[in-house]
PDB file of C-alpha atoms in Angstrom:
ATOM      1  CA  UNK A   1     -15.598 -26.735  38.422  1.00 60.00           C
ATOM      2  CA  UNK A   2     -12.635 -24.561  39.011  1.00 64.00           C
ATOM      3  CA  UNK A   3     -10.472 -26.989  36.976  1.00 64.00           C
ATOM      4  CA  UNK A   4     -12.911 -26.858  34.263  1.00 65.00           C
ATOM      5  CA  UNK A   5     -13.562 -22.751  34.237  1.00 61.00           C
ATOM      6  CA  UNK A   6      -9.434 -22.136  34.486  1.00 67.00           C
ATOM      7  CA  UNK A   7      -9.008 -23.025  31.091  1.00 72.00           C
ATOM      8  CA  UNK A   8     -11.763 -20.675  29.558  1.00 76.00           C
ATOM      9  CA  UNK A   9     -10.768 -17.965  31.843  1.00 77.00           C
ATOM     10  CA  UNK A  10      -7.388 -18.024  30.968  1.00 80.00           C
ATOM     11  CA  UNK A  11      -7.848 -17.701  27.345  1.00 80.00           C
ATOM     12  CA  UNK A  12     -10.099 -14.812  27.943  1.00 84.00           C
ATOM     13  CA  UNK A  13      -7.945 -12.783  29.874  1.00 85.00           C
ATOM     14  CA  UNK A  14      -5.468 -13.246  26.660  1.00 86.00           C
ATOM     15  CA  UNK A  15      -7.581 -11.898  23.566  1.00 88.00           C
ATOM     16  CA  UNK A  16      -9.303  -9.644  26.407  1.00 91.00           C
ATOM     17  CA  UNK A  17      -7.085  -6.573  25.343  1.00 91.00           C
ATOM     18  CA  UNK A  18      -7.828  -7.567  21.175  1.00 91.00           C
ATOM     19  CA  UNK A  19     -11.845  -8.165  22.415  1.00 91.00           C
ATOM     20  CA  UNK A  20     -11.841  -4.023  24.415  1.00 93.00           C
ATOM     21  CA  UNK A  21     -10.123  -2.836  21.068  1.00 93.00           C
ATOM     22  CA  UNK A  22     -12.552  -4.360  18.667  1.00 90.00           C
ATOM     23  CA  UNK A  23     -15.354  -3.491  20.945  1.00 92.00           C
ATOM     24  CA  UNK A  24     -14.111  -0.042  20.639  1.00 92.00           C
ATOM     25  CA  UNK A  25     -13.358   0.327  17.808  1.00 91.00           C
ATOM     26  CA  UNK A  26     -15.854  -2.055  15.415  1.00 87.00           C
ATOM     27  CA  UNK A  27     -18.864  -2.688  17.380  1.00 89.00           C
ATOM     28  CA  UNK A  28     -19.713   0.246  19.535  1.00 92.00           C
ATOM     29  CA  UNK A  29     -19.012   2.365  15.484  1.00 89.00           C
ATOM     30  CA  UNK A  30     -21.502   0.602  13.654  1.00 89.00           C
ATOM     31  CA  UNK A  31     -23.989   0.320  16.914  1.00 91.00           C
ATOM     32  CA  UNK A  32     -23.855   4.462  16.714  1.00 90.00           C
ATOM     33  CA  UNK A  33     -23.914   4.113  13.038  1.00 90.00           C
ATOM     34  CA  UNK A  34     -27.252   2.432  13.064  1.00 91.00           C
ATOM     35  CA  UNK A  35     -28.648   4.687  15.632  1.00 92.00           C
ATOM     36  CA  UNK A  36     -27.207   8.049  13.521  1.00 92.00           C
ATOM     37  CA  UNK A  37     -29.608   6.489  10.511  1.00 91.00           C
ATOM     38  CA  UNK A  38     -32.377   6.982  12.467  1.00 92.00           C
ATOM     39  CA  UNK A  39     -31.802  10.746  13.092  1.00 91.00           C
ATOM     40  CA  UNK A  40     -30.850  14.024  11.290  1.00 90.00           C
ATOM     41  CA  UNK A  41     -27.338  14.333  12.780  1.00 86.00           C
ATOM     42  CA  UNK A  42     -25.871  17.360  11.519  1.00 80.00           C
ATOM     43  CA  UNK A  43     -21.741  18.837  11.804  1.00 79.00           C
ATOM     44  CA  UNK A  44     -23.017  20.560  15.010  1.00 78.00           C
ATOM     45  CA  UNK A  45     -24.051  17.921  16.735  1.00 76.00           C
ATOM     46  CA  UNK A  46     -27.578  18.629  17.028  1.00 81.00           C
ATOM     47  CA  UNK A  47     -29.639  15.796  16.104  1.00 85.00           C
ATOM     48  CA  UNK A  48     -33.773  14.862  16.022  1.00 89.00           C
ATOM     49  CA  UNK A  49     -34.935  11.553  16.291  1.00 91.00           C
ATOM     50  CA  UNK A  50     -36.408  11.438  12.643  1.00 89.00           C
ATOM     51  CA  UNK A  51     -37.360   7.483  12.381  1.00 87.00           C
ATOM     52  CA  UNK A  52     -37.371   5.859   9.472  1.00 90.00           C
ATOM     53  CA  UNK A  53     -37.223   8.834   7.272  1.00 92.00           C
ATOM     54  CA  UNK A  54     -33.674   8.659   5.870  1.00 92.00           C
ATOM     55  CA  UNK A  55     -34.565   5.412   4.348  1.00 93.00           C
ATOM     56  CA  UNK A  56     -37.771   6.669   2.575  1.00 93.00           C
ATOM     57  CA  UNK A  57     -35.170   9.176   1.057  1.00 92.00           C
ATOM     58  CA  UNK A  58     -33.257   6.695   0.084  1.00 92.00           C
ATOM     59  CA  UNK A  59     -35.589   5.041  -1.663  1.00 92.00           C
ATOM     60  CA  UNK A  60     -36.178   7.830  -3.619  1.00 93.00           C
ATOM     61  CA  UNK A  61     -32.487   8.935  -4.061  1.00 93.00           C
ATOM     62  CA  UNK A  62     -31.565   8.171  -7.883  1.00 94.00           C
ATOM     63  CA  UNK A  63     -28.135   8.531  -6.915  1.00 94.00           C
ATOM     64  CA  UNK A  64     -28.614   6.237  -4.362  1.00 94.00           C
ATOM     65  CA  UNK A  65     -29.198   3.585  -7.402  1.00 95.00           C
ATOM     66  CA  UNK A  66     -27.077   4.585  -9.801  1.00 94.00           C
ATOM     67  CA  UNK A  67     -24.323   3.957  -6.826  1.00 95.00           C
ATOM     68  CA  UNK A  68     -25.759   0.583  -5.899  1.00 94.00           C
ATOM     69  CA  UNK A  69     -25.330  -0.244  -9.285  1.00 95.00           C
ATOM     70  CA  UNK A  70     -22.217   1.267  -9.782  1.00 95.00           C
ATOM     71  CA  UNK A  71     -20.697  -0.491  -7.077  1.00 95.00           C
ATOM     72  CA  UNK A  72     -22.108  -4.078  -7.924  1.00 94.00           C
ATOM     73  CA  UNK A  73     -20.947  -4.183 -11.362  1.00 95.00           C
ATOM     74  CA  UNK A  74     -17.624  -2.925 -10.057  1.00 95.00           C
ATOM     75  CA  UNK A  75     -17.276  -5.696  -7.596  1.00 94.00           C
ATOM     76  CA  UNK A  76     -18.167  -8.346 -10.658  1.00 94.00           C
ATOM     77  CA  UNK A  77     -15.396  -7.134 -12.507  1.00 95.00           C
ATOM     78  CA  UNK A  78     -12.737  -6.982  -9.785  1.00 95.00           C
ATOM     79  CA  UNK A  79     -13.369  -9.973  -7.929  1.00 94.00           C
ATOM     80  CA  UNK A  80     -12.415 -12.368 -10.378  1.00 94.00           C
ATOM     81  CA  UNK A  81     -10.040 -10.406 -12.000  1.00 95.00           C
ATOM     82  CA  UNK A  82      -8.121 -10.429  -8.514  1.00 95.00           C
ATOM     83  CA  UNK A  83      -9.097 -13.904  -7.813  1.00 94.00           C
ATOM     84  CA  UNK A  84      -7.572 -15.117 -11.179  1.00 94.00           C
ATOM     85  CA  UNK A  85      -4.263 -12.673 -11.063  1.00 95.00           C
ATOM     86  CA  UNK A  86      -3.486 -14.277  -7.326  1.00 95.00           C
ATOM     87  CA  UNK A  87      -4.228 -17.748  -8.273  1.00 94.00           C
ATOM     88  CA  UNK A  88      -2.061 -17.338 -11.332  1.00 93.00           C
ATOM     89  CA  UNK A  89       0.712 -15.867  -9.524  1.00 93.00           C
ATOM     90  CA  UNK A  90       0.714 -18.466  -6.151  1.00 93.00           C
ATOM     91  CA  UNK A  91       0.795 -21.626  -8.921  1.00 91.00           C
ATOM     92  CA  UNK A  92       3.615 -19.632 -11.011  1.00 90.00           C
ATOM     93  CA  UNK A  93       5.278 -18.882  -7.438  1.00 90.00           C
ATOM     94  CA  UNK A  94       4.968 -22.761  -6.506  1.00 88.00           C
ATOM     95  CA  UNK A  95       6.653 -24.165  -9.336  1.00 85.00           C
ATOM     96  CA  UNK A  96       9.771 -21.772  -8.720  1.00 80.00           C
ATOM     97  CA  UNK A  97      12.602 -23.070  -6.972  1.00 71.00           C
ATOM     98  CA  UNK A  98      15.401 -20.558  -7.711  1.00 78.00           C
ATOM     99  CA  UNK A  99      15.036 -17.389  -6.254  1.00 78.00           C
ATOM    100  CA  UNK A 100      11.695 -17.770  -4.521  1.00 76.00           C
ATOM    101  CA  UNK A 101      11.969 -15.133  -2.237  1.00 81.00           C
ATOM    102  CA  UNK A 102      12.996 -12.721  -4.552  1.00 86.00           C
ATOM    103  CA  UNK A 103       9.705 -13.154  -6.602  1.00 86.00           C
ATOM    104  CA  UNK A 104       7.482 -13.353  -3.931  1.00 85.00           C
ATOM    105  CA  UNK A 105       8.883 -10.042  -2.535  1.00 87.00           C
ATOM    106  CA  UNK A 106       8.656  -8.493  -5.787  1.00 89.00           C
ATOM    107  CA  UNK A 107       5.164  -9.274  -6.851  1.00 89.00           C
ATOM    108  CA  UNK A 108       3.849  -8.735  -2.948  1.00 90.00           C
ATOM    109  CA  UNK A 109       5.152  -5.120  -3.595  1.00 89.00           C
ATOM    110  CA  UNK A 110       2.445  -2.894  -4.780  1.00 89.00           C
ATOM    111  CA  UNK A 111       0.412  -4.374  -2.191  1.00 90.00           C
ATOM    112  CA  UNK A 112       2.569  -2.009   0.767  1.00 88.00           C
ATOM    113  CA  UNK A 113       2.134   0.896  -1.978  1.00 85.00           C
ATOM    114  CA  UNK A 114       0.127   4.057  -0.681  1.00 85.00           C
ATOM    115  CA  UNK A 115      -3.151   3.711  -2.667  1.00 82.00           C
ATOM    116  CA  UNK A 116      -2.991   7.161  -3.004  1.00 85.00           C
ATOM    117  CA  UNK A 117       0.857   6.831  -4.552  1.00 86.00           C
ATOM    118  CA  UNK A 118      -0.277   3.975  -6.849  1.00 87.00           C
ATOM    119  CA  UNK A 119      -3.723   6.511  -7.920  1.00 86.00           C
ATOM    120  CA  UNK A 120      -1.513   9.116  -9.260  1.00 87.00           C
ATOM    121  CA  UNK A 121       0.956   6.389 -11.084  1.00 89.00           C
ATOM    122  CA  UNK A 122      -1.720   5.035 -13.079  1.00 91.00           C
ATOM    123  CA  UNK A 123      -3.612   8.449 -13.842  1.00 90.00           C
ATOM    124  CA  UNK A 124      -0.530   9.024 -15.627  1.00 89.00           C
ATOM    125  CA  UNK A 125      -0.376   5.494 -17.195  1.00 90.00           C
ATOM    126  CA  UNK A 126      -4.514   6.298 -18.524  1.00 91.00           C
ATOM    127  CA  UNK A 127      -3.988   9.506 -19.527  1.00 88.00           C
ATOM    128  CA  UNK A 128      -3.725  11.033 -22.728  1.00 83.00           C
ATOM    129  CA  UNK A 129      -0.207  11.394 -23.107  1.00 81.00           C
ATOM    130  CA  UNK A 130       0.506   8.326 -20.310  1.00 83.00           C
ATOM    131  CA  UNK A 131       2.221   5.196 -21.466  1.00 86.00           C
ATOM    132  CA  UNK A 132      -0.891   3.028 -22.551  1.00 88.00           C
ATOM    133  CA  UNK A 133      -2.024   5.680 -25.277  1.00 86.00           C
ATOM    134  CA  UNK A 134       1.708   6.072 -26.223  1.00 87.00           C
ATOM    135  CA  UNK A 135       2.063   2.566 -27.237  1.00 87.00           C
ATOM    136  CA  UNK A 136      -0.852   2.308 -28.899  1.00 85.00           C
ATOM    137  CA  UNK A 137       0.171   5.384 -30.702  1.00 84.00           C
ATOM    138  CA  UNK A 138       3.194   3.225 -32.041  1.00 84.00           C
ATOM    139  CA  UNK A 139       1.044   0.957 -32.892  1.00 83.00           C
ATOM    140  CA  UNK A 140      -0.896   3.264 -35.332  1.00 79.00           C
ATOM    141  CA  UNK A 141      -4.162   3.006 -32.974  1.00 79.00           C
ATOM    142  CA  UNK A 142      -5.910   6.453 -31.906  1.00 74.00           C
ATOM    143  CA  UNK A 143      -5.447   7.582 -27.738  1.00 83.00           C
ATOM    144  CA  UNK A 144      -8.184   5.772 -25.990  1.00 85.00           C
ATOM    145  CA  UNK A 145     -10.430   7.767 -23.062  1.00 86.00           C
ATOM    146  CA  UNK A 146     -10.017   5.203 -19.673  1.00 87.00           C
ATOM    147  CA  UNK A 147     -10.927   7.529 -17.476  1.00 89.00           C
ATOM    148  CA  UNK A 148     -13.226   9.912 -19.277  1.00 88.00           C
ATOM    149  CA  UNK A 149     -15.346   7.249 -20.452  1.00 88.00           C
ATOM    150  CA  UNK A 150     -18.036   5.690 -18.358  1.00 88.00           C
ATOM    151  CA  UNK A 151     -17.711   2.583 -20.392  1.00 88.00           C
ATOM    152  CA  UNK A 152     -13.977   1.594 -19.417  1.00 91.00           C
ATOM    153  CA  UNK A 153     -13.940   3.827 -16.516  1.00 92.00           C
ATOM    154  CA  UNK A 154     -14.626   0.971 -13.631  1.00 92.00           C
ATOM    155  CA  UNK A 155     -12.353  -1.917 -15.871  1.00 93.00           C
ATOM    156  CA  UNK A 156      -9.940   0.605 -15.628  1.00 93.00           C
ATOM    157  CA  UNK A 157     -10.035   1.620 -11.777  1.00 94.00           C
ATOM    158  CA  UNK A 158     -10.764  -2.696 -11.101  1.00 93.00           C
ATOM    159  CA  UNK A 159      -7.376  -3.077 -12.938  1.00 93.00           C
ATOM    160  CA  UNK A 160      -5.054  -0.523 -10.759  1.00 93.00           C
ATOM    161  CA  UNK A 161      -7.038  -2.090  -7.784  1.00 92.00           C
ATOM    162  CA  UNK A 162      -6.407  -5.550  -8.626  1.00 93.00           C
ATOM    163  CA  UNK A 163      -2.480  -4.802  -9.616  1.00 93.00           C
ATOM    164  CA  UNK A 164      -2.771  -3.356  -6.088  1.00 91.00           C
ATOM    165  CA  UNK A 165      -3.852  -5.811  -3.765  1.00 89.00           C
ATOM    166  CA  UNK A 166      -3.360  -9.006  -5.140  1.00 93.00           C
ATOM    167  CA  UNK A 167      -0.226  -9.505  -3.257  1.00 92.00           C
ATOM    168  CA  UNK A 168      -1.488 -10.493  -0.587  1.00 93.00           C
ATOM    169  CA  UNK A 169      -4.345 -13.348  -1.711  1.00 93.00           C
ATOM    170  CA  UNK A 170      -1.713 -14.429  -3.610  1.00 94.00           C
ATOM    171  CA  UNK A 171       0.362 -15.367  -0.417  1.00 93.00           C
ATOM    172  CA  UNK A 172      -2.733 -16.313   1.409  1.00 94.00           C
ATOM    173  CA  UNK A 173      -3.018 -19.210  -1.667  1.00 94.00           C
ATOM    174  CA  UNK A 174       0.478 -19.607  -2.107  1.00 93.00           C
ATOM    175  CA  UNK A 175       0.476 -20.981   1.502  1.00 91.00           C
ATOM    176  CA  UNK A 176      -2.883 -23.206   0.540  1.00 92.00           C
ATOM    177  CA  UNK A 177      -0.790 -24.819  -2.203  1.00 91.00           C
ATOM    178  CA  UNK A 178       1.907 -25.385   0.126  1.00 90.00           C
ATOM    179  CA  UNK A 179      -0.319 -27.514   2.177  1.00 89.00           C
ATOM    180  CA  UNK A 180      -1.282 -29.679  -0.133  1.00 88.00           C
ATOM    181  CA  UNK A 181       0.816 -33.363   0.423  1.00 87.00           C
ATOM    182  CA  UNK A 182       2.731 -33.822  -3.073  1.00 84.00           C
ATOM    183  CA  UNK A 183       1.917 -37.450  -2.624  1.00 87.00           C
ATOM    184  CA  UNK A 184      -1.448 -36.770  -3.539  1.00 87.00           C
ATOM    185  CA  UNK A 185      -0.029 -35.110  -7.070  1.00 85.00           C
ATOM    186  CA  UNK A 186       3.028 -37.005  -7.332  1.00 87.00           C
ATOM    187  CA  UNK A 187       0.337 -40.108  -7.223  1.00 89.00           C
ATOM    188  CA  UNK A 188      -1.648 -38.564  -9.716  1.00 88.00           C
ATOM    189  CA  UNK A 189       0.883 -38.401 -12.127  1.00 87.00           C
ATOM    190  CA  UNK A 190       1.831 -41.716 -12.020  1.00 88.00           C
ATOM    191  CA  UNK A 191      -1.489 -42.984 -12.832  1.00 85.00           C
ATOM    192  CA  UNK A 192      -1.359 -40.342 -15.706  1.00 86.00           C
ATOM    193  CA  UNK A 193      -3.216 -37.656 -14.692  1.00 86.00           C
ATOM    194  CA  UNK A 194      -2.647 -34.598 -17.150  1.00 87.00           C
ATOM    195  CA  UNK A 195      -2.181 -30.911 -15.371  1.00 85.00           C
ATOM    196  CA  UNK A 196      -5.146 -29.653 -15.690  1.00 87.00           C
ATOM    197  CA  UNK A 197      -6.613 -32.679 -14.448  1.00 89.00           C
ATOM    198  CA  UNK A 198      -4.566 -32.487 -11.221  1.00 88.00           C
ATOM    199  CA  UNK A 199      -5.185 -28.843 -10.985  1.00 88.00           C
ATOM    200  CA  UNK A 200      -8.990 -29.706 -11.188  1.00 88.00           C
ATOM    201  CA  UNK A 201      -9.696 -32.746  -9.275  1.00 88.00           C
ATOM    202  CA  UNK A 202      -6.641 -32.620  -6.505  1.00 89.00           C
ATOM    203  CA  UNK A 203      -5.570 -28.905  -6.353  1.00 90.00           C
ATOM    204  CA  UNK A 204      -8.526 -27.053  -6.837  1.00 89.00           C
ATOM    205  CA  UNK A 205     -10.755 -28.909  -3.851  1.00 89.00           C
ATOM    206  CA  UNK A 206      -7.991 -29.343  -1.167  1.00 90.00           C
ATOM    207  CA  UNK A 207      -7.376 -25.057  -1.935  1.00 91.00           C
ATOM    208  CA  UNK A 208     -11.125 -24.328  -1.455  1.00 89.00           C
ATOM    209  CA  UNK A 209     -11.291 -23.290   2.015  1.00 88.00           C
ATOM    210  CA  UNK A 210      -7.988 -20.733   1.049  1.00 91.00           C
ATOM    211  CA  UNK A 211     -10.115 -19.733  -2.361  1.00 91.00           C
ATOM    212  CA  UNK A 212     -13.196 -19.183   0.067  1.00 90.00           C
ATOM    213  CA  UNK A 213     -11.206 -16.541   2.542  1.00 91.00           C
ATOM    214  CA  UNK A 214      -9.554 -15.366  -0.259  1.00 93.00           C
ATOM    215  CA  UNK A 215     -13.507 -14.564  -1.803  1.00 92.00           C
ATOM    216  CA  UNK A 216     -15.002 -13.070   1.034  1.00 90.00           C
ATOM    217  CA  UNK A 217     -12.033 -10.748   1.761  1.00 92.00           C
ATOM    218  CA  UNK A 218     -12.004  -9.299  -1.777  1.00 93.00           C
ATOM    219  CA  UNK A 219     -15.493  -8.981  -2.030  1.00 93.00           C
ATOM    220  CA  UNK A 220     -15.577  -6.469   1.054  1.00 92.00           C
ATOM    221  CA  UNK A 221     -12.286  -5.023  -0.415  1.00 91.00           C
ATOM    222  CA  UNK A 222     -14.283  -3.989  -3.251  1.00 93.00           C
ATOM    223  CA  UNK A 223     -17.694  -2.599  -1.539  1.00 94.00           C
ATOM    224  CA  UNK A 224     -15.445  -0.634   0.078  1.00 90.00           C
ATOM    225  CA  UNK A 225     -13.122   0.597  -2.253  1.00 90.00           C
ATOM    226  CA  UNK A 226     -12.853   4.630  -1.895  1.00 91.00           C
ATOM    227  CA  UNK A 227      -9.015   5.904  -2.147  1.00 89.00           C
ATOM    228  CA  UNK A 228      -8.564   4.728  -6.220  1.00 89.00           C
ATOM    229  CA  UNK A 229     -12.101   6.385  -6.832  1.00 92.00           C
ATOM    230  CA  UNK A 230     -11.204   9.468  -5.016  1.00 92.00           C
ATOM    231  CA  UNK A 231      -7.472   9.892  -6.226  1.00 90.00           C
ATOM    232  CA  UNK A 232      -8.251   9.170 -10.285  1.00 91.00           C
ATOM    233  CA  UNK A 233     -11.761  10.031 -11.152  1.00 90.00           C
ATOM    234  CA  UNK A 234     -13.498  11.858  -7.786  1.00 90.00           C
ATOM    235  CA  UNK A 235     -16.563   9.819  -8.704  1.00 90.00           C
ATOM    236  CA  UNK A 236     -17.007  10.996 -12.019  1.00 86.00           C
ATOM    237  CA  UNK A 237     -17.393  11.057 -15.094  1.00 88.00           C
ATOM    238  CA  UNK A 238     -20.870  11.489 -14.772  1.00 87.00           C
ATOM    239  CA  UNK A 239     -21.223   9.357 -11.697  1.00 90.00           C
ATOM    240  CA  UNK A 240     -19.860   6.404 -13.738  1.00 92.00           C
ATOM    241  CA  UNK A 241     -17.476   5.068 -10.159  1.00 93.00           C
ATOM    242  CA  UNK A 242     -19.742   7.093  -7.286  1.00 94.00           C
ATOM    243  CA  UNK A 243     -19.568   3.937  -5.999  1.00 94.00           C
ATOM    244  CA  UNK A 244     -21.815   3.383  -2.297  1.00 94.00           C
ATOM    245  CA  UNK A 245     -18.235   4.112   0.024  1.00 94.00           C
ATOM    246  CA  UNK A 246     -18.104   7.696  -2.197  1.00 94.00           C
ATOM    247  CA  UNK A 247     -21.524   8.220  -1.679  1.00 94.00           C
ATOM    248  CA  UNK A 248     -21.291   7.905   2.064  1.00 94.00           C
ATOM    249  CA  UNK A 249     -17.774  10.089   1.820  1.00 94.00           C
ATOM    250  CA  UNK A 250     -19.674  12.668  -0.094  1.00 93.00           C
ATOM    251  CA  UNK A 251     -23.008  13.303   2.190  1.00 92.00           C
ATOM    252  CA  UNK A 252     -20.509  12.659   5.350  1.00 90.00           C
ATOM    253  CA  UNK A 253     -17.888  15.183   4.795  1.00 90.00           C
ATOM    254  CA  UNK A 254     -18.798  17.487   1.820  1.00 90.00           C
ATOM    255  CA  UNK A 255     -22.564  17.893   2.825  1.00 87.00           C
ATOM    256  CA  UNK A 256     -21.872  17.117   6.343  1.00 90.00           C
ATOM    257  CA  UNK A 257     -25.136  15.194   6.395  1.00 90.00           C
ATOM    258  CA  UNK A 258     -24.118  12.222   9.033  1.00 92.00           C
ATOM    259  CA  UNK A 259     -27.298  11.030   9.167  1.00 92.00           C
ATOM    260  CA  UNK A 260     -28.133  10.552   5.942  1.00 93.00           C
ATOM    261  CA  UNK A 261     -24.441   9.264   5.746  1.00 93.00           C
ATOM    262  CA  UNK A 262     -25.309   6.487   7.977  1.00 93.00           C
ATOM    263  CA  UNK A 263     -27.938   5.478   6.191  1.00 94.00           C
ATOM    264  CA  UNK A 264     -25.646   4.636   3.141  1.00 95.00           C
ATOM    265  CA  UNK A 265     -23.754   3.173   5.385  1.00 93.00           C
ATOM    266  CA  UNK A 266     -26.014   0.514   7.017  1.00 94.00           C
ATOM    267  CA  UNK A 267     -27.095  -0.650   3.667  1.00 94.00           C
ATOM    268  CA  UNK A 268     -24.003  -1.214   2.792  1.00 94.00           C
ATOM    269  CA  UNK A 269     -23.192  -3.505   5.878  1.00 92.00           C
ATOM    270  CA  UNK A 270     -26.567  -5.115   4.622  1.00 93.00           C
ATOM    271  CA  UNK A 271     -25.669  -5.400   1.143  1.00 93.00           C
ATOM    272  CA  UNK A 272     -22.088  -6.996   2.173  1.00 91.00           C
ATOM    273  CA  UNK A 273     -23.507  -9.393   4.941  1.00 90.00           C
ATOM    274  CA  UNK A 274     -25.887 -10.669   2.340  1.00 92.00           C
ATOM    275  CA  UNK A 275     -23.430 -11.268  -0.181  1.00 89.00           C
ATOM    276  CA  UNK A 276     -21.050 -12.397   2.370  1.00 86.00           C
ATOM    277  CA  UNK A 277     -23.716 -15.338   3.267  1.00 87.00           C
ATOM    278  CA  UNK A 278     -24.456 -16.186  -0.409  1.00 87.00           C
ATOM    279  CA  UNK A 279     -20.957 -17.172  -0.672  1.00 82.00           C
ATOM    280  CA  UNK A 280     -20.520 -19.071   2.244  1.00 80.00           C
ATOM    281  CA  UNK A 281     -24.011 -21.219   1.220  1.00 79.00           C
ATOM    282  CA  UNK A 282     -23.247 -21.937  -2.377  1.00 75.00           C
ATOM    283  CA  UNK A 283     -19.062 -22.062  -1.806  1.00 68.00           C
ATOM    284  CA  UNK A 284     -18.338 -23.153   1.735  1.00 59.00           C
ATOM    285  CA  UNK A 285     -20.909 -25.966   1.635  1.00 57.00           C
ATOM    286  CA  UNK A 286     -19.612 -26.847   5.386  1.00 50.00           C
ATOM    287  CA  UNK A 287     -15.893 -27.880   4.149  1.00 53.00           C
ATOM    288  CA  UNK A 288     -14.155 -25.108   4.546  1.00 46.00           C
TER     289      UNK A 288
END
């Protein structure tokens, strides 16, 4: 028995110190998060135990939906635009053998930018006199409105988010690609396989279970994507990105209404565990 416990107990004691810290500092949070929902926590720290009122007020909120919906159409537009930017990029990066490093540093680069640094960059790109309308001004076409239109608004704020944080999901498949055995393509080839067929029948299922992290960690990137929305638009115009993180930011600390604040904040764990689970049923399928 001791032979068979020492094992066990060893590894323990080594994540132990990782385990306290994510105790700490994840799951004793969002434990006081859910109980905060149930009350009417104010900046003073008085609090009444108020039920499940804060969700009836929810319910009722219509900025509450706008938000949701806000946030869910912004998450269909920058998933796969990340998700097709970082696979393009790893299968570029895996066909170059000269300078390698070089390009790999370069294009992991605006992923260690401050979001707040790359915000005010591309507010400058957008705006009026930035360098997208000043192009198209060459080009004889009128200065377009990206961030004072609620229409390109969110394609505009996925896009700097994207050019963001692709870096690193591009690494994260560069290093799935890299796994694959080249027999399996070089194989392929010699029975005549064409690219795309060796991209779709040999690449693309031995780089699912990198695709699938790659998925699920972009998705809760963007549910939770606050500093572009704060830096370039504030949540405007007209509520067009008060996405659910700047809702909970803007009861939290500009109405100082924590409870309330927790309330956006538990459905927003629910909404990302659900979608989290979709993915794994219809994309992990157990091979991943």
């Amino acid at each position: 028995m001791r032979h068979r416990l020492r094992d066990p107990v060893t590894g323990l004691l080594f994540v132990l110190p990782v385990l306290v810290l994510f105790l700490i500092f994840r799951i004793f949070p969002s434990l006081a998060a859910a109980g905060m929902s149930l009350t009417n926590w104010n900046i003073g720290g008085e609090w009444d135990f108020i039920g499940a009122d804060n969700y009836a007020r929810l319910l009722d909120d219509a900025i509450f939906w706008t938000s949701l919906r806000v946030t869910l159409v912004y998450v269909a537009v920058y998933v796969p635009l990340t998700l097709i930017v970082s696979l393009g990029t790893a299968l570029l990066l895996n066909q170059v053998v000269f300078l390698r490093g070089l390009f790999r540093g370069m294009l992991f680069l605006p992923y260690v930018t401050s979001f707040v640094l790359a915000g005010v960059i591309w507010r400058w790109i957008y705006e009026f006199d930035g360098l997208i309308n000043g192009i198209l001004g060459k080009a004889g076409l009128g200065p377009v409105a990206f961030l004072e239109q609620s229409s390109l608004v969110l394609p505009a704020l996925a896009v700097v988010s994207a050019w963001k944080g692709f870096g690193y999901s591009m690494l994260i498949l560069l290093a799935g690609l890299k796994a694959i055995p080249g027999s399996y393509l070089e194989a392929a080839r010699v029975d005549g396989a064409s690219a795309w067929q060796r991209f779709h029948r040999i690449t693309l299922p031995l780089l699912k279970p990198a695709l699938f992290f790659v998925l699920v960690i972009e998705t809760i990137s963007a549910f939770q994507t606050f500093d572009t929305v704060y830096v370039m638009t504030g949540g405007g115009p007209a509520r067009a990105t008060y996405t659910l993180i700047y809702g909970i930011y803007d009861h939290g600390f500009r109405s100082f209404d924590f409870g309330y604040a927790a309330t956006w904040g538990m459905v927003l764990f629910a909404l990302v565990l659900i979608v989290s689970l979709i993915q794994r049923r219809f994309l992990d399928r157990g091979n991943t």
